Short mmCIF file of C-alpha atoms and ligand atoms in Angstrom, two decimals:
data_model
loop_
_atom_site.label_atom_id
_atom_site.label_comp_id
_atom_site.label_asym_id
_atom_site.label_seq_id
_atom_site.Cartn_x
_atom_site.Cartn_y
_atom_site.Cartn_z
CA MET R 22 -0.13 -0.15 -0.12
CA THR R 23 0.90 3.60 -0.50
CA THR R 24 2.58 5.48 2.70
CA ALA R 25 0.85 8.41 3.80
CA GLY R 26 4.94 9.37 4.85
CA THR R 27 4.95 8.38 8.35
CA THR R 28 8.36 6.54 8.34
CA ALA R 29 10.20 9.93 8.94
CA ALA R 30 11.75 10.39 12.21
CA PRO R 31 10.71 7.43 14.94
CA LEU R 32 8.22 8.38 17.78
CA ARG R 33 9.24 8.70 21.08
CA PHE R 34 6.75 6.72 23.41
CA ALA R 35 6.36 7.71 27.13
CA PRO R 36 6.96 4.67 29.04
CA VAL R 37 3.69 3.14 29.55
CA ALA R 38 2.31 2.13 33.06
CA GLU R 39 -0.08 -0.07 34.16
CA PRO R 40 -3.99 0.02 33.33
CA ARG R 41 -5.88 1.10 36.28
CA LEU R 42 -9.55 0.61 35.10
CA ALA R 43 -11.97 2.71 37.14
CA ALA R 44 -15.16 1.26 35.45
CA LEU R 45 -15.75 -1.82 33.43
CA PRO R 46 -16.99 -1.69 29.57
CA PRO R 47 -20.15 -2.94 28.22
CA LEU R 48 -20.34 -6.77 27.83
CA ALA R 49 -21.45 -8.35 24.61
CA VAL R 50 -20.89 -12.25 23.80
CA TYR R 51 -19.90 -13.78 20.67
CA VAL R 52 -20.89 -17.22 19.78
CA HIS R 53 -19.34 -19.22 16.74
CA ILE R 54 -21.47 -21.61 14.86
CA PRO R 55 -18.33 -22.89 12.29
CA TRP R 56 -19.87 -24.81 9.80
CA CYS R 57 -21.73 -24.39 6.00
CA VAL R 58 -22.95 -26.10 3.14
CA ARG R 59 -19.95 -25.65 1.13
CA LYS R 60 -16.78 -23.88 1.78
CA CYS R 61 -16.47 -20.59 -0.54
CA PRO R 62 -13.29 -20.20 -1.90
CA TYR R 63 -12.84 -16.58 -1.11
CA CYS R 64 -13.25 -17.24 2.70
CA ASP R 65 -10.77 -17.45 5.80
CA PHE R 66 -13.31 -17.72 8.48
CA ASN R 67 -13.18 -20.85 10.84
CA SER R 68 -16.03 -22.14 8.98
CA HIS R 69 -15.90 -25.58 7.65
CA GLU R 70 -17.87 -27.85 5.17
CA LYS R 71 -20.56 -30.03 6.87
CA ALA R 72 -20.56 -34.08 6.09
CA ASP R 73 -23.42 -34.91 7.99
CA ALA R 74 -25.92 -34.57 10.31
CA LEU R 75 -24.38 -31.34 12.44
CA PRO R 76 -24.22 -32.19 16.08
CA GLU R 77 -26.20 -29.37 17.49
CA ARG R 78 -27.16 -30.70 20.93
CA GLU R 79 -23.89 -31.55 21.67
CA TYR R 80 -22.26 -28.06 20.18
CA VAL R 81 -24.93 -26.31 22.34
CA ASP R 82 -23.89 -28.23 25.46
CA ALA R 83 -20.34 -27.20 24.79
CA LEU R 84 -20.88 -23.25 24.00
CA LEU R 85 -22.84 -23.21 27.56
CA GLY R 86 -20.11 -25.32 28.84
CA ASP R 87 -17.70 -22.08 27.41
CA LEU R 88 -20.17 -19.47 29.51
CA GLU R 89 -19.93 -21.37 32.74
CA SER R 90 -16.01 -21.38 32.96
CA LEU R 91 -16.34 -17.72 32.30
CA LEU R 92 -19.10 -16.46 33.90
CA PRO R 93 -16.45 -16.22 37.59
CA SER R 94 -14.90 -13.82 35.71
CA VAL R 95 -18.04 -11.25 34.76
CA TRP R 96 -20.25 -11.95 38.02
CA GLY R 97 -22.48 -8.79 38.50
CA ARG R 98 -22.03 -7.65 35.15
CA ARG R 99 -25.49 -7.81 32.08
CA ALA R 100 -24.70 -8.62 28.04
CA ALA R 101 -25.89 -5.60 26.15
CA SER R 102 -25.77 -7.92 22.85
CA VAL R 103 -25.59 -11.62 21.65
CA PHE R 104 -24.03 -12.16 18.30
CA ILE R 105 -24.62 -15.60 16.60
CA GLY R 106 -22.27 -15.89 13.68
CA GLY R 107 -19.92 -18.49 11.58
CA GLY R 108 -19.88 -20.11 9.47
CA THR R 109 -24.25 -20.28 9.13
CA PRO R 110 -25.26 -20.23 12.06
CA SER R 111 -28.83 -20.63 10.30
CA LEU R 112 -27.89 -24.19 9.60
CA PHE R 113 -29.37 -24.84 13.34
CA SER R 114 -32.68 -25.33 13.82
CA PRO R 115 -34.48 -22.74 15.57
CA GLU R 116 -35.14 -25.04 18.85
CA SER R 117 -31.50 -25.17 19.02
CA ILE R 118 -30.54 -21.65 18.69
CA ALA R 119 -34.37 -20.98 21.36
CA ARG R 120 -32.27 -23.65 23.82
CA LEU R 121 -29.02 -21.40 23.31
CA ILE R 122 -30.84 -18.52 23.99
CA SER R 123 -32.81 -19.29 26.50
CA GLU R 124 -29.71 -20.99 28.49
CA LEU R 125 -28.06 -18.37 27.64
CA ARG R 126 -30.31 -16.21 29.55
CA ALA R 127 -30.28 -18.11 32.59
CA ARG R 128 -26.83 -18.13 33.02
CA LEU R 129 -25.74 -14.58 32.09
CA PRO R 130 -28.32 -11.34 32.49
CA LEU R 131 -29.05 -9.47 29.60
CA GLU R 132 -30.20 -6.21 29.37
CA PRO R 133 -33.98 -6.18 28.52
CA ASP R 134 -33.67 -4.31 25.09
CA ALA R 135 -30.39 -6.86 24.32
CA GLU R 136 -29.92 -6.74 20.22
CA ILE R 137 -29.56 -10.49 19.61
CA THR R 138 -28.40 -11.11 16.11
CA LEU R 139 -27.94 -14.21 14.04
CA GLU R 140 -26.17 -14.80 10.69
CA ALA R 141 -28.67 -16.38 7.66
CA ASN R 142 -27.15 -17.56 4.23
CA PRO R 143 -30.07 -16.89 1.25
CA GLY R 144 -29.41 -20.77 0.74
CA THR R 145 -31.07 -21.91 4.06
CA ALA R 146 -33.81 -19.10 4.14
CA GLU R 147 -37.19 -20.41 4.98
CA ALA R 148 -40.40 -18.87 6.03
CA ALA R 149 -40.74 -20.95 8.96
CA ARG R 150 -37.32 -21.22 9.58
CA PHE R 151 -37.14 -17.20 10.36
CA ARG R 152 -40.42 -17.02 12.53
CA GLY R 153 -38.65 -19.66 14.70
CA TYR R 154 -35.53 -17.69 14.76
CA ARG R 155 -37.92 -14.66 16.29
CA ASP R 156 -39.39 -16.83 18.41
CA ALA R 157 -36.55 -17.91 19.99
CA GLY R 158 -35.60 -14.18 21.02
CA VAL R 159 -33.12 -13.34 17.64
CA ASN R 160 -34.18 -9.63 17.05
CA ARG R 161 -31.57 -9.18 14.06
CA LEU R 162 -31.31 -11.06 11.30
CA SER R 163 -27.65 -10.27 9.17
CA ILE R 164 -28.12 -11.69 5.68
CA GLY R 165 -25.16 -12.72 3.79
CA VAL R 166 -26.37 -11.99 0.32
CA GLN R 167 -22.86 -10.53 -1.44
CA SER R 168 -24.37 -9.77 -4.90
CA PHE R 169 -27.51 -10.09 -6.75
CA ASP R 170 -25.83 -10.90 -9.90
CA ASP R 171 -25.97 -14.59 -10.88
CA ALA R 172 -22.88 -14.38 -12.44
CA LYS R 173 -21.00 -12.79 -9.85
CA LEU R 174 -22.46 -14.97 -6.96
CA ALA R 175 -21.15 -18.44 -8.87
CA ALA R 176 -17.90 -16.92 -9.49
CA LEU R 177 -17.62 -16.25 -5.31
CA GLY R 178 -18.76 -20.17 -4.96
CA ARG R 179 -22.09 -18.90 -3.12
CA ILE R 180 -24.91 -21.50 -2.84
CA HIS R 181 -27.70 -18.82 -3.76
CA GLY R 182 -28.86 -17.09 -6.65
CA ALA R 183 -29.82 -13.21 -7.13
CA ARG R 184 -33.68 -14.74 -6.73
CA GLU R 185 -32.66 -16.70 -3.56
CA ALA R 186 -30.76 -13.14 -2.09
CA ARG R 187 -34.34 -11.09 -2.69
CA ARG R 188 -36.40 -14.07 -1.05
CA ALA R 189 -34.38 -14.29 1.68
CA ILE R 190 -34.76 -10.33 2.53
CA GLU R 191 -38.28 -10.66 1.68
CA LEU R 192 -38.39 -13.02 4.38
CA ALA R 193 -36.36 -11.41 6.67
CA LEU R 194 -38.38 -8.24 6.22
CA ASP R 195 -41.22 -10.26 7.55
CA SER R 196 -39.96 -11.48 10.78
CA PHE R 197 -37.45 -8.83 11.88
CA GLY R 198 -37.61 -5.17 11.95
CA ASN R 199 -34.00 -5.20 12.02
CA VAL R 200 -32.18 -6.82 9.23
CA ASN R 201 -28.63 -6.43 8.13
CA LEU R 202 -27.24 -6.98 4.22
CA ASP R 203 -24.07 -8.30 3.85
CA LEU R 204 -22.44 -6.83 -0.12
CA MET R 205 -19.34 -7.52 -1.50
CA TYR R 206 -17.86 -5.16 -4.11
CA GLY R 207 -14.58 -5.80 -6.02
CA LEU R 208 -15.57 -8.98 -7.48
CA PRO R 209 -14.41 -10.79 -9.95
CA GLY R 210 -14.56 -9.43 -13.37
CA GLN R 211 -17.06 -6.91 -12.02
CA ALA R 212 -17.30 -3.20 -13.54
CA LEU R 213 -18.20 -0.31 -12.26
CA ALA R 214 -21.90 -0.32 -13.88
CA GLU R 215 -22.48 -3.56 -11.93
CA ALA R 216 -21.16 -2.80 -8.43
CA ARG R 217 -23.69 0.35 -8.86
CA VAL R 218 -26.70 -2.40 -9.42
CA ASP R 219 -25.88 -4.21 -6.59
CA LEU R 220 -25.57 -1.17 -4.88
CA GLU R 221 -28.52 0.36 -5.97
CA GLN R 222 -30.61 -2.83 -5.06
CA ALA R 223 -29.17 -2.97 -1.33
CA ALA R 224 -30.02 0.75 -0.82
CA LYS R 225 -33.85 0.08 -1.90
CA SER R 226 -34.01 -3.71 -0.53
CA GLY R 227 -35.26 -2.34 3.05
CA ALA R 228 -32.61 -3.55 5.00
CA THR R 229 -31.86 -1.55 8.33
CA GLN R 230 -28.41 -1.62 8.22
CA VAL R 231 -25.94 -2.49 4.59
CA SER R 232 -22.24 -3.52 5.31
CA ALA R 233 -20.41 -3.08 1.94
CA TYR R 234 -16.89 -5.00 1.96
CA GLN R 235 -14.44 -5.23 -0.65
CA LEU R 236 -13.66 -8.31 -1.54
CA THR R 237 -9.66 -9.10 -0.82
CA ILE R 238 -7.74 -12.28 -1.60
CA GLU R 239 -6.51 -13.92 1.99
CA PRO R 240 -3.68 -16.68 2.51
CA ASN R 241 -4.87 -20.45 2.95
CA THR R 242 -7.67 -19.74 1.05
CA VAL R 243 -8.72 -20.91 -2.56
CA PHE R 244 -8.83 -17.90 -4.31
CA HIS R 245 -5.35 -17.34 -2.99
CA ARG R 246 -4.02 -20.63 -4.94
CA ARG R 247 -6.03 -19.76 -7.82
CA PRO R 248 -6.43 -16.14 -8.03
CA PRO R 249 -9.28 -14.70 -9.76
CA ARG R 250 -9.12 -11.33 -11.98
CA LEU R 251 -9.81 -8.64 -9.57
CA PRO R 252 -10.69 -5.15 -10.24
CA GLU R 253 -7.54 -2.83 -10.27
CA HIS R 254 -6.84 -0.81 -6.95
CA ASP R 255 -8.31 2.36 -8.49
CA LEU R 256 -11.73 0.72 -9.87
CA CYS R 257 -12.17 -0.75 -6.05
CA ALA R 258 -11.60 2.50 -4.59
CA ASP R 259 -14.68 4.18 -7.19
CA MET R 260 -17.03 1.52 -5.94
CA GLN R 261 -16.23 2.36 -2.16
CA ARG R 262 -16.90 5.82 -3.12
CA MET R 263 -19.87 4.94 -4.84
CA ALA R 264 -21.18 2.54 -2.40
CA GLU R 265 -20.45 5.75 0.22
CA ASP R 266 -22.82 8.01 -2.36
CA THR R 267 -25.53 5.44 -3.07
CA LEU R 268 -25.98 4.25 0.25
CA GLY R 269 -25.60 8.07 1.08
CA ALA R 270 -28.38 9.21 -0.81
CA ALA R 271 -30.93 6.25 0.09
CA GLY R 272 -30.62 7.45 3.55
CA TYR R 273 -28.56 5.04 5.09
CA GLN R 274 -25.09 6.45 7.18
CA GLN R 275 -21.78 5.65 7.32
CA TYR R 276 -20.68 4.81 10.63
CA GLU R 277 -17.71 2.44 9.95
CA THR R 278 -15.86 2.01 7.26
CA SER R 279 -17.97 -0.69 5.35
CA ALA R 280 -21.19 0.01 7.72
CA PHE R 281 -23.97 2.05 6.20
CA ALA R 282 -27.13 2.10 8.82
CA ARG R 283 -30.67 3.74 8.90
CA ALA R 284 -30.63 6.14 11.63
CA GLY R 285 -31.41 3.87 15.19
CA PHE R 286 -30.12 0.97 13.75
CA ARG R 287 -26.68 0.66 14.23
CA CYS R 288 -25.01 -2.62 15.25
CA ARG R 289 -24.63 -1.81 18.85
CA HIS R 290 -22.92 -5.69 19.28
CA ASN R 291 -20.16 -4.18 16.79
CA LEU R 292 -20.35 -0.65 17.85
CA ASN R 293 -18.72 -2.73 21.27
CA TYR R 294 -15.92 -4.00 19.46
CA TRP R 295 -15.03 -0.93 17.62
CA GLN R 296 -14.98 1.12 21.60
CA PHE R 297 -13.17 -1.57 23.03
CA GLY R 298 -15.69 -2.73 25.16
CA ASP R 299 -15.42 -6.28 26.33
CA TYR R 300 -17.04 -9.72 24.57
CA LEU R 301 -17.30 -13.46 26.02
CA GLY R 302 -16.34 -15.83 22.83
CA LEU R 303 -18.33 -19.31 22.80
CA GLY R 304 -17.56 -21.61 20.17
CA ALA R 305 -15.20 -23.34 17.82
CA GLY R 306 -12.06 -20.80 17.56
CA ALA R 307 -14.04 -18.12 19.21
CA HIS R 308 -12.15 -14.88 20.42
CA GLY R 309 -12.95 -12.42 23.73
CA LYS R 310 -11.98 -10.00 25.39
CA LEU R 311 -12.50 -9.02 29.30
CA SER R 312 -11.51 -6.15 31.24
CA PHE R 313 -10.70 -5.95 35.20
CA ALA R 314 -9.38 -3.24 37.47
CA GLU R 315 -6.08 -3.67 36.67
CA ARG R 316 -5.56 -5.68 33.66
CA ILE R 317 -7.19 -6.63 29.95
CA THR R 318 -7.25 -10.11 28.73
CA ARG R 319 -8.03 -12.25 25.80
CA HIS R 320 -8.80 -15.71 25.65
CA ALA R 321 -9.56 -18.12 22.52
CA ARG R 322 -10.92 -21.63 22.11
CA VAL R 323 -9.68 -25.18 20.34
CA LYS R 324 -10.26 -23.87 16.59
CA ALA R 325 -11.58 -27.07 14.63
CA PRO R 326 -15.31 -28.38 15.19
CA ARG R 327 -14.19 -31.55 15.80
CA ASP R 328 -11.07 -31.02 18.40
CA TYR R 329 -13.53 -28.21 20.09
CA LEU R 330 -15.71 -30.85 20.69
CA ALA R 331 -13.57 -33.51 22.06
CA ALA R 332 -11.91 -30.81 24.03
CA ALA R 333 -15.66 -29.69 25.37
CA ARG R 334 -16.04 -33.39 26.80
CA ARG R 335 -13.26 -33.30 28.82
CA GLY R 336 -14.01 -29.64 29.82
CA ALA R 337 -10.65 -28.20 28.54
CA THR R 338 -12.09 -26.04 24.99
CA LEU R 339 -9.64 -22.71 26.23
CA ALA R 340 -6.96 -22.78 23.76
CA GLU R 341 -5.51 -19.56 24.50
CA GLU R 342 -5.06 -17.15 27.52
CA ARG R 343 -3.03 -13.77 28.10
CA VAL R 344 -3.12 -10.51 29.74
CA VAL R 345 -2.84 -7.77 27.45
CA ASP R 346 0.61 -6.08 27.63
CA ALA R 347 0.06 -2.44 28.20
CA ARG R 348 2.42 -1.17 25.85
CA GLU R 349 -0.29 -3.03 23.30
CA LEU R 350 -3.04 -1.41 24.37
CA PRO R 351 -2.79 2.23 22.26
CA PHE R 352 -2.23 0.29 19.30
CA GLU R 353 -5.27 -1.92 19.83
CA PHE R 354 -7.77 0.30 21.07
CA MET R 355 -6.79 2.48 17.77
CA LEU R 356 -7.19 -0.31 15.65
CA ASN R 357 -10.84 -0.66 16.71
CA ALA R 358 -11.46 3.16 17.34
CA LEU R 359 -10.59 4.35 14.36
CA ARG R 360 -12.40 2.56 12.10
CA LEU R 361 -15.43 4.72 13.23
CA VAL R 362 -16.22 7.49 10.97
CA GLU R 363 -17.11 9.88 13.99
CA GLY R 364 -14.18 8.67 15.94
CA PHE R 365 -14.08 8.60 19.98
CA PRO R 366 -14.44 11.02 22.98
CA GLU R 367 -11.10 11.69 23.80
CA GLN R 368 -11.43 10.52 27.44
CA LEU R 369 -12.65 6.91 25.82
CA PHE R 370 -8.89 6.07 25.44
CA ALA R 371 -8.28 6.00 29.29
CA GLU R 372 -11.66 4.48 30.28
CA ARG R 373 -11.12 1.69 28.27
CA THR R 374 -7.32 1.00 28.51
CA GLY R 375 -6.65 2.52 31.79
CA LEU R 376 -3.63 4.40 30.72
CA ALA R 377 -3.44 7.82 30.72
CA ARG R 378 -3.86 9.72 27.73
CA SER R 379 0.06 10.60 27.89
CA ALA R 380 0.26 7.35 26.59
CA ILE R 381 -0.85 8.28 23.50
CA GLU R 382 -0.68 12.34 22.86
CA PRO R 383 3.04 11.83 20.66
CA ALA R 384 1.39 9.49 18.47
CA LEU R 385 -1.66 12.20 17.72
CA GLY R 386 0.35 15.07 17.28
CA ARG R 387 2.08 13.03 14.73
CA ALA R 388 -1.22 11.86 13.25
CA ALA R 389 -2.75 15.62 13.13
CA ALA R 390 0.68 16.84 12.11
CA LEU R 391 0.32 14.50 9.00
CA GLY R 392 -3.50 15.20 8.30
CA LEU R 393 -4.53 11.96 9.44
CA ILE R 394 -6.55 12.88 12.43
CA GLU R 395 -8.81 15.61 13.08
CA ARG R 396 -9.39 17.13 16.97
CA ASP R 397 -11.53 19.35 18.77
CA ALA R 398 -12.32 19.59 22.34
CA ARG R 399 -14.23 16.42 22.98
CA ARG R 400 -13.62 13.93 20.13
CA VAL R 401 -10.64 12.61 18.12
CA ARG R 402 -11.80 11.22 14.28
CA PRO R 403 -9.92 9.92 10.93
CA SER R 404 -9.60 13.16 8.55
CA ALA R 405 -10.75 11.45 4.84
CA ARG R 406 -7.11 11.55 4.67
CA GLY R 407 -6.86 9.24 8.03
CA ARG R 408 -9.97 6.51 6.48
CA LEU R 409 -7.85 6.24 3.20
CA PHE R 410 -4.72 5.74 4.91
CA LEU R 411 -5.93 3.70 7.92
CA ASN R 412 -2.93 0.96 8.47
CA ASP R 413 -0.22 3.92 8.19
CA LEU R 414 -2.56 6.13 10.67
CA VAL R 415 -2.96 3.28 13.54
CA GLU R 416 0.45 2.04 12.97
CA LEU R 417 1.66 5.21 14.21
CA PHE R 418 0.12 3.98 17.71
CA LEU R 419 2.58 0.95 17.56
CA GLU R 420 5.05 0.93 20.28
CA LYS R 421 8.27 0.61 18.22
CA ASP R 422 11.53 -1.47 20.24
S1 SF4 Q 6 -20.88 -19.26 4.16
FE1 SF4 Q 6 -19.37 -17.05 4.82
S2 SF4 Q 6 -19.12 -18.53 6.28
FE2 SF4 Q 6 -19.37 -19.97 4.91
S3 SF4 Q 6 -17.57 -20.01 3.67
FE3 SF4 Q 6 -19.07 -19.20 2.48
S4 SF4 Q 6 -18.11 -16.80 3.35
FE4 SF4 Q 6 -17.34 -18.39 4.58
#
């Protein structure tokens, strides 16, 4: 990537003290369901083609075991959101999702208006199924549409076509007042006019949020081994601008690099990540972050579904748990918070990391001098240039040895 001129003189960091948190941040729950009908050639998520019937009961038991092992770390706290992601969680029956949500509620109090999202694939959309998820307590559905063009969907290896995509959105809106639609641009051989058609269809779909992502080639994917011909960088940048214009004109407000929502429908679960909140990670390969008065920790579960289930039988799914080094916190915080178009209130850094603002002052000064951020008395936000060179901006907060 081109740089924004950030490689000049090395930054001097003030020595970073240990964190001291005056209050704990909001808490969310992420649940990972790791199976799909078929593995998409671009996907580097922890998702696995399902062979036979899914072990739904055993897997939900394992998720609840993960939760129980974490409860002593979150006594007295309430969760503000639950996100059931994957993989393809809509492969699980409404009965399994109902059991998961009710058993989760029985162990961990949820806020009365907690946002509960489930990811669904248009290839698994049925009216009765969606109603079942709603009755189970899901109040937000996220649909992986990706494109409304049959040829592009086939190139992406998706199991659905444009008709199924439109039908899934209709069914979702029949059962849910809050529906996110995932769309991708920069697809193999995609022209600007084709991206426009996709964006226009998304904009008039009735979804409360559209998440528009650029297709990227990730290691360990089929596309990495056999790369398709993707649009050039400049064309993709034009598509991103087109997404901002098209969705903006249709009343969607961009609040994060890829997220565009109608008023009142920003994804609270994702906002909690970007505002450096806490979350429990349940399920195969799930990651979590927890804050305590004097430390911030991260945890991760055994990744491969079969190994995870075997570990769950032994009550030992934890693969990693570590205290985040205080010197990493400025970078970790900025990696999230600077994705937000509106940035963050200055005091949020101290609230969420437990570090003094002096820990980031030199890097903030450098970022402002380079025109990568804008600051006023209350907020720090990425400038238009900062959003364009987000990696360079965030790297300014990396502690160099
Ligand atoms: S459906 Fe989603 S999670 Fe599953 S393989 Fe495709 S992109 Fe990955």
